[in-house]
CSV table of C-alpha atoms in Angstrom, one decimal:
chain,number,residue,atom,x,y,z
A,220,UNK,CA,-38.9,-68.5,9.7
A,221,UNK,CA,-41.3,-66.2,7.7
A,222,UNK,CA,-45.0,-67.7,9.1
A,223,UNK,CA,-48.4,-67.6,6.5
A,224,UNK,CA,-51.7,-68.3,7.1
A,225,UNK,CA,-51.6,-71.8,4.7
A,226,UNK,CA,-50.0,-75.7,5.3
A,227,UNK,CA,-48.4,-75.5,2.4
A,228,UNK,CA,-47.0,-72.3,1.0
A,229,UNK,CA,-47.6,-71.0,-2.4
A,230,UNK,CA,-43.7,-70.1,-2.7
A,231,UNK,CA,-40.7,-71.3,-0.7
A,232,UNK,CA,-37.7,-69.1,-0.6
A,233,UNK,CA,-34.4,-71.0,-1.3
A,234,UNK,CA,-32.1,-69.0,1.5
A,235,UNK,CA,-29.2,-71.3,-0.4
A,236,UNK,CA,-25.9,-69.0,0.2
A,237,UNK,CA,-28.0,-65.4,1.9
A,238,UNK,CA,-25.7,-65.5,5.0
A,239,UNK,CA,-22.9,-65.5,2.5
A,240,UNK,CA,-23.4,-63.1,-0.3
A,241,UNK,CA,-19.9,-62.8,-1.4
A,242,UNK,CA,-20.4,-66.6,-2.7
A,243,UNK,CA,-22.9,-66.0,-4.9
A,244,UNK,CA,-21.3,-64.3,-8.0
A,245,UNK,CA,-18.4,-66.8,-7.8
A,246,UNK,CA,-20.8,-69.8,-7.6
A,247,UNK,CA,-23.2,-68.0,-10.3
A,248,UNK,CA,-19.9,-67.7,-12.9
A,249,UNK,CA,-18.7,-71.4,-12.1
A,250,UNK,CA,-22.8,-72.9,-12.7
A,251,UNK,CA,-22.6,-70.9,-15.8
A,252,UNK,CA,-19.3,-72.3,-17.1
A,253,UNK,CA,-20.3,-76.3,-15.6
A,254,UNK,CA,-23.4,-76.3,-17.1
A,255,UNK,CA,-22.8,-76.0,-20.8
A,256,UNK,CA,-20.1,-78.1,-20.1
A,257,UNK,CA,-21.6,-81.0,-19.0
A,258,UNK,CA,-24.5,-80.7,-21.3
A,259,UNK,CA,-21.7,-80.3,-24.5
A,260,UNK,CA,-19.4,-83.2,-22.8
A,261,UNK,CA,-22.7,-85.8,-22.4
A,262,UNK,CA,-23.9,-84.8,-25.8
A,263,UNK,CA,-20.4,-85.1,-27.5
A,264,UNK,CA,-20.5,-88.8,-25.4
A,265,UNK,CA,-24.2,-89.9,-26.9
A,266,UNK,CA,-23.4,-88.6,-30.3
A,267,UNK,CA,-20.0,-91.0,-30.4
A,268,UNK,CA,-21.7,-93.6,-28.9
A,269,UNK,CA,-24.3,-93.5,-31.7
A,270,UNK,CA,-22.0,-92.5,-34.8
A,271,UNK,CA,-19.4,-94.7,-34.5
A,272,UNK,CA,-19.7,-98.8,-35.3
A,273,UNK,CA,-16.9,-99.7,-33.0
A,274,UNK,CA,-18.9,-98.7,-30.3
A,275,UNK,CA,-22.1,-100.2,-30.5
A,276,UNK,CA,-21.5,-102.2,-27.5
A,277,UNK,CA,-23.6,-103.1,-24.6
A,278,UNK,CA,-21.0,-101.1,-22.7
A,279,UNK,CA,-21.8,-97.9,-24.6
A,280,UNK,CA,-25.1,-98.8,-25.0
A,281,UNK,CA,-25.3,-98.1,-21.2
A,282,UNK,CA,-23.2,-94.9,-21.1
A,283,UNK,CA,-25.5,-93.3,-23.6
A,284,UNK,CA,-28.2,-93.9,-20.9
A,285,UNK,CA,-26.2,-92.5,-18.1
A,286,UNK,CA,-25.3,-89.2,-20.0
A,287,UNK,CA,-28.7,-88.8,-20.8
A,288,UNK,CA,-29.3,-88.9,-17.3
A,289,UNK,CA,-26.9,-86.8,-16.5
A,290,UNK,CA,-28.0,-84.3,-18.6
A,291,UNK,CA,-31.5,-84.6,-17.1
A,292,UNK,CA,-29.8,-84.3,-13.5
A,293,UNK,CA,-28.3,-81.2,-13.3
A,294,UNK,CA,-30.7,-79.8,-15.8
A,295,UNK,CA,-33.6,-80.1,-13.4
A,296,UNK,CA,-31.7,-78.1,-10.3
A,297,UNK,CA,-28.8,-76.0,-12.3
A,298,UNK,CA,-31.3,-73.3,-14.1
A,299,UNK,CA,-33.2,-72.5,-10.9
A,300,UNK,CA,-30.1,-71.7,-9.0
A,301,UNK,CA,-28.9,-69.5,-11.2
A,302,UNK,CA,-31.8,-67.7,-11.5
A,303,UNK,CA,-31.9,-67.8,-7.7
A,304,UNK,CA,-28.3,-66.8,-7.3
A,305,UNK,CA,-28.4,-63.8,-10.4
A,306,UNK,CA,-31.8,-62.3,-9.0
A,307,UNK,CA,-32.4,-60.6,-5.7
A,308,UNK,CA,-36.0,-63.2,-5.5
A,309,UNK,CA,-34.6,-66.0,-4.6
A,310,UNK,CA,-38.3,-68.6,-4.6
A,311,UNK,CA,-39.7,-70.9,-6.2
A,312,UNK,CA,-43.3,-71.9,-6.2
A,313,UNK,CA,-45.0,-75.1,-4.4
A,314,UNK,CA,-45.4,-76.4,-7.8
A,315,UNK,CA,-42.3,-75.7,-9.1
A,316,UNK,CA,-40.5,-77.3,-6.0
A,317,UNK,CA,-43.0,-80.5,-6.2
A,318,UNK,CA,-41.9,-80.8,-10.1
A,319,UNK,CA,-38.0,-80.0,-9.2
A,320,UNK,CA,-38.4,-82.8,-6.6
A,321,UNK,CA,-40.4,-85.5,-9.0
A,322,UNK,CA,-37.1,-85.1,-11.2
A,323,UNK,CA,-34.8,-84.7,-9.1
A,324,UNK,CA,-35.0,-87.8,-7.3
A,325,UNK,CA,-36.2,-89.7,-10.6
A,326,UNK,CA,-32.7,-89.0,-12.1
A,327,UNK,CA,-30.3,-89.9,-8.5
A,328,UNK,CA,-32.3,-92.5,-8.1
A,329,UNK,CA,-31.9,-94.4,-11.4
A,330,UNK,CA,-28.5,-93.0,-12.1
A,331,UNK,CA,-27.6,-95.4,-8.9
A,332,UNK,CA,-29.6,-98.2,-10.2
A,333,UNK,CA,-27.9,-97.9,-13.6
A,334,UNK,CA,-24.1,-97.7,-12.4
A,335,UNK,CA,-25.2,-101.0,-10.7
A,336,UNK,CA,-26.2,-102.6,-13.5
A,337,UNK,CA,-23.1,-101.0,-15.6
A,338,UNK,CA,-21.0,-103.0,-13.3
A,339,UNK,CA,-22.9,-106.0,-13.8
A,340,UNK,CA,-21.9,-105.9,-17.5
A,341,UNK,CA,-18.2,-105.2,-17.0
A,342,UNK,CA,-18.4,-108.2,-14.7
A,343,UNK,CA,-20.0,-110.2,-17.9
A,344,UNK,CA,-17.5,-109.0,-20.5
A,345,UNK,CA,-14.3,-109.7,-18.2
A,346,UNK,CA,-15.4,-112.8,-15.9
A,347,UNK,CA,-18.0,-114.4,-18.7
A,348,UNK,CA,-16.5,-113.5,-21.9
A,349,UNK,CA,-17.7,-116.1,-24.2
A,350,UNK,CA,-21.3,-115.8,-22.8
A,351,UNK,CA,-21.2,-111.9,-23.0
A,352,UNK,CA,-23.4,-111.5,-26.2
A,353,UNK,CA,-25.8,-113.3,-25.2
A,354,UNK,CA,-26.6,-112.5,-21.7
A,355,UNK,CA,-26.2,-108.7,-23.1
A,356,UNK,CA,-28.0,-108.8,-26.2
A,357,UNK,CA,-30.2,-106.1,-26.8
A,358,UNK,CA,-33.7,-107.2,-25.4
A,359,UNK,CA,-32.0,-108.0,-22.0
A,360,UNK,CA,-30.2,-104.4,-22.1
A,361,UNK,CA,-33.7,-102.9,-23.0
A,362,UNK,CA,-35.3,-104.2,-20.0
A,363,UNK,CA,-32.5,-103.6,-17.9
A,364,UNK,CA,-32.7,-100.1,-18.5
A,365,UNK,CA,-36.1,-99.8,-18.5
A,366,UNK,CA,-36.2,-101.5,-14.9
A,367,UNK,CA,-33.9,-99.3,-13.5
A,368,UNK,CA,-35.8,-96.2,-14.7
A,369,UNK,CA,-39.0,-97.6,-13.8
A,370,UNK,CA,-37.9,-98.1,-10.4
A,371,UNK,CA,-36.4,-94.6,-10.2
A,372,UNK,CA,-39.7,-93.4,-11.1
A,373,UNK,CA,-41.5,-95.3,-8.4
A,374,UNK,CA,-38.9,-94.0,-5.5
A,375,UNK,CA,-39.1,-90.4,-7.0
A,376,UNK,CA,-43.3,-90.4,-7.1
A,377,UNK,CA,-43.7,-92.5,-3.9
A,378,UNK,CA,-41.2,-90.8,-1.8
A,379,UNK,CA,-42.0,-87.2,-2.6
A,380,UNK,CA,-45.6,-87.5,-2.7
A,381,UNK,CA,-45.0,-89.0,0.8
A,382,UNK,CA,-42.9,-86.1,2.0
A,383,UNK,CA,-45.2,-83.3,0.3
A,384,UNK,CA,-48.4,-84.7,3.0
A,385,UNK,CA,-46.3,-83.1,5.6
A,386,UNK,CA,-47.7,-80.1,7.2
A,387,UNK,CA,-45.3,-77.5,6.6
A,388,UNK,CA,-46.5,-74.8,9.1
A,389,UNK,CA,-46.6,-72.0,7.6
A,390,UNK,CA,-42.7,-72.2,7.2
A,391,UNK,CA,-41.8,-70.9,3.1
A,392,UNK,CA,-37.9,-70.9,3.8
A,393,UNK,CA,-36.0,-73.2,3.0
A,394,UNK,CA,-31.6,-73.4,4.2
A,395,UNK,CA,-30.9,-74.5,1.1
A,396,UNK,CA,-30.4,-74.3,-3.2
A,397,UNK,CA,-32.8,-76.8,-4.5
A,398,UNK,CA,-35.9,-78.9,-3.2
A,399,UNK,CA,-34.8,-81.9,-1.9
A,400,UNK,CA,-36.5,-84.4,0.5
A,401,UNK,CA,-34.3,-84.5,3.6
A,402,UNK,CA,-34.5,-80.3,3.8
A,403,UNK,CA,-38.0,-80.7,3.0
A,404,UNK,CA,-38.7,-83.4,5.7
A,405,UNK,CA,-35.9,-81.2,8.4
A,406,UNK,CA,-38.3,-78.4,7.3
A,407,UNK,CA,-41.8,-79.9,8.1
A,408,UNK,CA,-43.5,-79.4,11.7
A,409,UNK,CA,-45.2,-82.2,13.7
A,410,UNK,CA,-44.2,-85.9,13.8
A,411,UNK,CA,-41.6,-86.9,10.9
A,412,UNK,CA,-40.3,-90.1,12.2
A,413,UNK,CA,-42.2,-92.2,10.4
A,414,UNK,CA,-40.9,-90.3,7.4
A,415,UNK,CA,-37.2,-90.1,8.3
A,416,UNK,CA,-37.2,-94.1,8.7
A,417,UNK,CA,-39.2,-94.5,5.5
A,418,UNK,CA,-36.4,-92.8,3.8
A,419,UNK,CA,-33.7,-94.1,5.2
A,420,UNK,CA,-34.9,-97.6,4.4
A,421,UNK,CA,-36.1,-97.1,1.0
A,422,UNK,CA,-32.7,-95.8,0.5
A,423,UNK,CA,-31.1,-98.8,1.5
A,424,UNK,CA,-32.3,-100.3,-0.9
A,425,UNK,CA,-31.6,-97.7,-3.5
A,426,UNK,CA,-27.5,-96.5,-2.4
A,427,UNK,CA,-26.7,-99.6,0.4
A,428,UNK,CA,-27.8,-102.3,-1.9
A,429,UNK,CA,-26.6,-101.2,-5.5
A,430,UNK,CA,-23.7,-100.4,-3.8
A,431,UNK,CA,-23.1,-103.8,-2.4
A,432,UNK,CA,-23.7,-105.6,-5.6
A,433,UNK,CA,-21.2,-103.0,-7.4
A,434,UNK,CA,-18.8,-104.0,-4.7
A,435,UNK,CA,-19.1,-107.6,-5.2
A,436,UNK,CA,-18.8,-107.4,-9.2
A,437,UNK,CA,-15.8,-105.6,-8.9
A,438,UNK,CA,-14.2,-108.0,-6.3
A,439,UNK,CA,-15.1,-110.8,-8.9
A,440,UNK,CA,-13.8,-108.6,-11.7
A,441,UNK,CA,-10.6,-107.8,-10.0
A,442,UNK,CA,-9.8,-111.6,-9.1
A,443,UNK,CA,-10.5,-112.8,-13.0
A,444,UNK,CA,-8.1,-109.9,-14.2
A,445,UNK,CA,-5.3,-110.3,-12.2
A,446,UNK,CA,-5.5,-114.3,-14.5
A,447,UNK,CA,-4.6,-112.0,-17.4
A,448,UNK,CA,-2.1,-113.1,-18.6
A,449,UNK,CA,-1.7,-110.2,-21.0
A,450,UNK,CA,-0.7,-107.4,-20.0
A,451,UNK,CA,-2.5,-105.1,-22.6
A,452,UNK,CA,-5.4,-106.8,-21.6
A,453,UNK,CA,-5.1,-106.2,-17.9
A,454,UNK,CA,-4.3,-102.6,-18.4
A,455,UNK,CA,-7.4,-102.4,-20.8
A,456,UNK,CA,-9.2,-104.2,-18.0
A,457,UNK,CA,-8.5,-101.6,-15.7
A,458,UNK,CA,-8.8,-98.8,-17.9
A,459,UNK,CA,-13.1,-99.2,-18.4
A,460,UNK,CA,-13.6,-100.2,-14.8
A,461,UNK,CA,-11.5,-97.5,-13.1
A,462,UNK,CA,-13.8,-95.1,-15.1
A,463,UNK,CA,-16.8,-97.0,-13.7
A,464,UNK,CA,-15.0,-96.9,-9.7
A,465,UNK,CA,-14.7,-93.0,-10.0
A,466,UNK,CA,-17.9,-92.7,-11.0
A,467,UNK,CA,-19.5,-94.4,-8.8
A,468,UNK,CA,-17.7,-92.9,-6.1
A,469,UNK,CA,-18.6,-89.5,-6.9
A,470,UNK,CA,-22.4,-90.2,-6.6
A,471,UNK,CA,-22.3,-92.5,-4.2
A,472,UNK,CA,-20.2,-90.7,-1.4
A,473,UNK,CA,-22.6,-87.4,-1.5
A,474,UNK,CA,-25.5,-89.7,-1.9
A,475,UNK,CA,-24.9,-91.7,1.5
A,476,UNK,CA,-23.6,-88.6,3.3
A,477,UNK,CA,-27.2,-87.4,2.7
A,478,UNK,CA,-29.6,-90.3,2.6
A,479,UNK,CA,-28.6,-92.8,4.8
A,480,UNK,CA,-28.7,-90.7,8.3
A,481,UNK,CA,-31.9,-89.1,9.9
A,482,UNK,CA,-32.6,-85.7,8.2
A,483,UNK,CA,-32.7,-84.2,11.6
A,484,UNK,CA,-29.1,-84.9,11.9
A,485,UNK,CA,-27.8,-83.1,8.9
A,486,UNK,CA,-25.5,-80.2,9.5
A,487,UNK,CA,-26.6,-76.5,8.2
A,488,UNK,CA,-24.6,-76.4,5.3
A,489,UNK,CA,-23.9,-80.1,4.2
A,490,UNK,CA,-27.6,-80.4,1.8
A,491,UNK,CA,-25.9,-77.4,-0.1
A,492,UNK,CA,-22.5,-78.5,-1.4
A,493,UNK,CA,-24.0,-82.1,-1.6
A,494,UNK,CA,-26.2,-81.1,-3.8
A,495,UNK,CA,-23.5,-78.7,-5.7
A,496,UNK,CA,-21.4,-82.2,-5.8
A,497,UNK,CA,-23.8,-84.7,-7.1
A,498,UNK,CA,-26.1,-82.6,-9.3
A,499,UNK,CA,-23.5,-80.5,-11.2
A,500,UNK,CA,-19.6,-82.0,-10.4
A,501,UNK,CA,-20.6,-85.1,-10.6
A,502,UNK,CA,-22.9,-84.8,-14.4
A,503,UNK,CA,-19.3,-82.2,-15.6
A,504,UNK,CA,-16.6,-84.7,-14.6
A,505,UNK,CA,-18.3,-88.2,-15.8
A,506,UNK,CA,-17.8,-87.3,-19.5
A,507,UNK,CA,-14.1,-86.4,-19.0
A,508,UNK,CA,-13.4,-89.3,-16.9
A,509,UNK,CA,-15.1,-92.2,-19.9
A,510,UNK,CA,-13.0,-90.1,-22.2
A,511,UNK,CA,-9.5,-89.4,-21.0
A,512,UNK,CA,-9.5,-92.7,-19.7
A,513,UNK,CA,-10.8,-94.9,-22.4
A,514,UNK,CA,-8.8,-95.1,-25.8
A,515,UNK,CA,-12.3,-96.0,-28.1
A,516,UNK,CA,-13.7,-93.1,-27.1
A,517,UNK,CA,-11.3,-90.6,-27.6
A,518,UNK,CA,-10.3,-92.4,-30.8
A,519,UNK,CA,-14.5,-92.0,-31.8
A,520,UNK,CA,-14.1,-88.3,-30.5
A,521,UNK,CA,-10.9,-87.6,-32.9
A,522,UNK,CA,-12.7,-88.9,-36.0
A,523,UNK,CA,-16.5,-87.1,-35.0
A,524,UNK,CA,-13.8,-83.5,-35.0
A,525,UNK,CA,-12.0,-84.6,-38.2
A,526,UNK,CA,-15.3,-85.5,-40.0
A,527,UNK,CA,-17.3,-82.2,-39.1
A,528,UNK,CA,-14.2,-80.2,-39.9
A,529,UNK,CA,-13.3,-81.8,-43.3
A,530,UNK,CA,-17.1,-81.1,-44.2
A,531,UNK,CA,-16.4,-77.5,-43.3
């Protein structure tokens, strides 16, 4: 560890892949060919979601929110790793990390929150059909979104202002791609207990909990589908909440894996492709899965390419 004169240092060096250089230019071309990706495939998601009648829906209504976050996700970590990874300076400033942190954590933690309250509403529309309007009518889905980002906000500020009162020693390295609060806390010198505990129980409440309640929908869901009696309808059932399930499982496995043990106990290498997992897989593959496997929105997808192409 590289040792200055200040508690906190005006730069941390991000080490990220160093004692594996031949990673780099693969990792650089793949963040270079993700990235636009995701932003076009979340974009191309909002802009059906908005376009097309069929699909002003409560359901949609809350997809448009969670692309937007996804494009806010792997925004606020992708640009500064390729920098990092296409340039022989591999830092960052305090500032810049403090920012990167802020966001960071504001998007995770709301995307959770939001894929809990997505659930919710597929448990509305399939066990409470007849009362679906009006429990999801627009003011309700307002402040449900709005709570969700409010409260991401609050984990995000309180959490990593929390973690940036650490005395840091000196230390300005960093074993890993990004800014994130477990490396940060792993990184810090002194007494950190009190910190590792915090986080692990504020993080209950944001992955254990969410998760629980997603669980429970779902269990509820999958009991009042299996009534059906349709098949069409069951296998439309399935088709919107499998999406949902795959979803949730790509944030949610990385996202435990990493916040729901003592920082001090994560392996050397595990911060790095967690982070690779849920701030870039995870934002690239969540357009594809809503489309391929949901008929409406292929079906608005089709007419958005016909429409800008008959124009032309």
């Amino acid at each position: 560890m590289t040792l200055i004169n200040k508690s906190h240092p005006e730069e941390f060096i991000l080490l990220g892949f160093a004692d594996r250089p031949w990673l780099e230019l693969p990792l650089f071309i793949i963040l270079l060919i993700t990235y636009p990706t995701a932003m076009m495939g979340n974009i191309a998601i909002i802009l059906v979601s908005k376009l097309d009648p069929r699909l002003h829906s409560p359901m949609y209504f809350f997809l448009t929110n969670l692309s937007f976050l996804d494009m806010c996700y792997t925004t606020s970590i992708v640009p500064q790793m390729l920098f990092n990874l296409g340039s022989a300076k591999k830092t960052i400033s305090y500032m810049g990390c403090a920012i990167q942190l802020y966001f960071f954590h504001t998007m995770g933690a709301t995307e959770c929150l939001l894929l809990a309250i997505m659930s919710f509403d597929r448990y509305v529309a399939i066990c409470k059909p007849l009362h679906y309007t009006l429990v999801m009518n627009q003011n309700i889905r307002i402040l449900l979104v709005s709570t969700v980002w409010l409260c991401g906000m609050t984990y995000a500020v309180s959490e990593a202002t929390v973690m940036l009162q650490l005395p840091l020693c000196g230390l300005n390295k960093l074993d890993h791609l990004v800014c994130e609060i477990p490396v940060l806390i792993k990184t810090a010198c002194g007494e950190k207990g009190a910190n590792e505990l915090t986080l692990s129980v504020v993080c209950i409440f944001m992955l254990a909990v969410p998760l629980c309640l997603i669980l429970a929908s779902y269990a509820c869901i999958g009991h009042a589908v299996f009534k059906i009696k349709s098949s069409e309808g069951r296998k439309k059932a399935f088709g919107t909440c499998s999406s949902h399930l795959i979803v949730v499982s790509l944030l949610y496995g990385p996202g435990i894996s990493m916040y729901l043990q003592p920082p001090s106990s994560i392996s050397k290498d595990q911060p790095k492709f967690m982070a690779l997992f849920y701030g870039v897989v995870t934002p690239t593959l969540n357009p594809f899965i809503y489309t391929l496997r949901n008929k409406d929105v292929k079906g608005a997808l089709g007419n958005l390419a016909r429409s800008i192409f008959t124009s032309k």
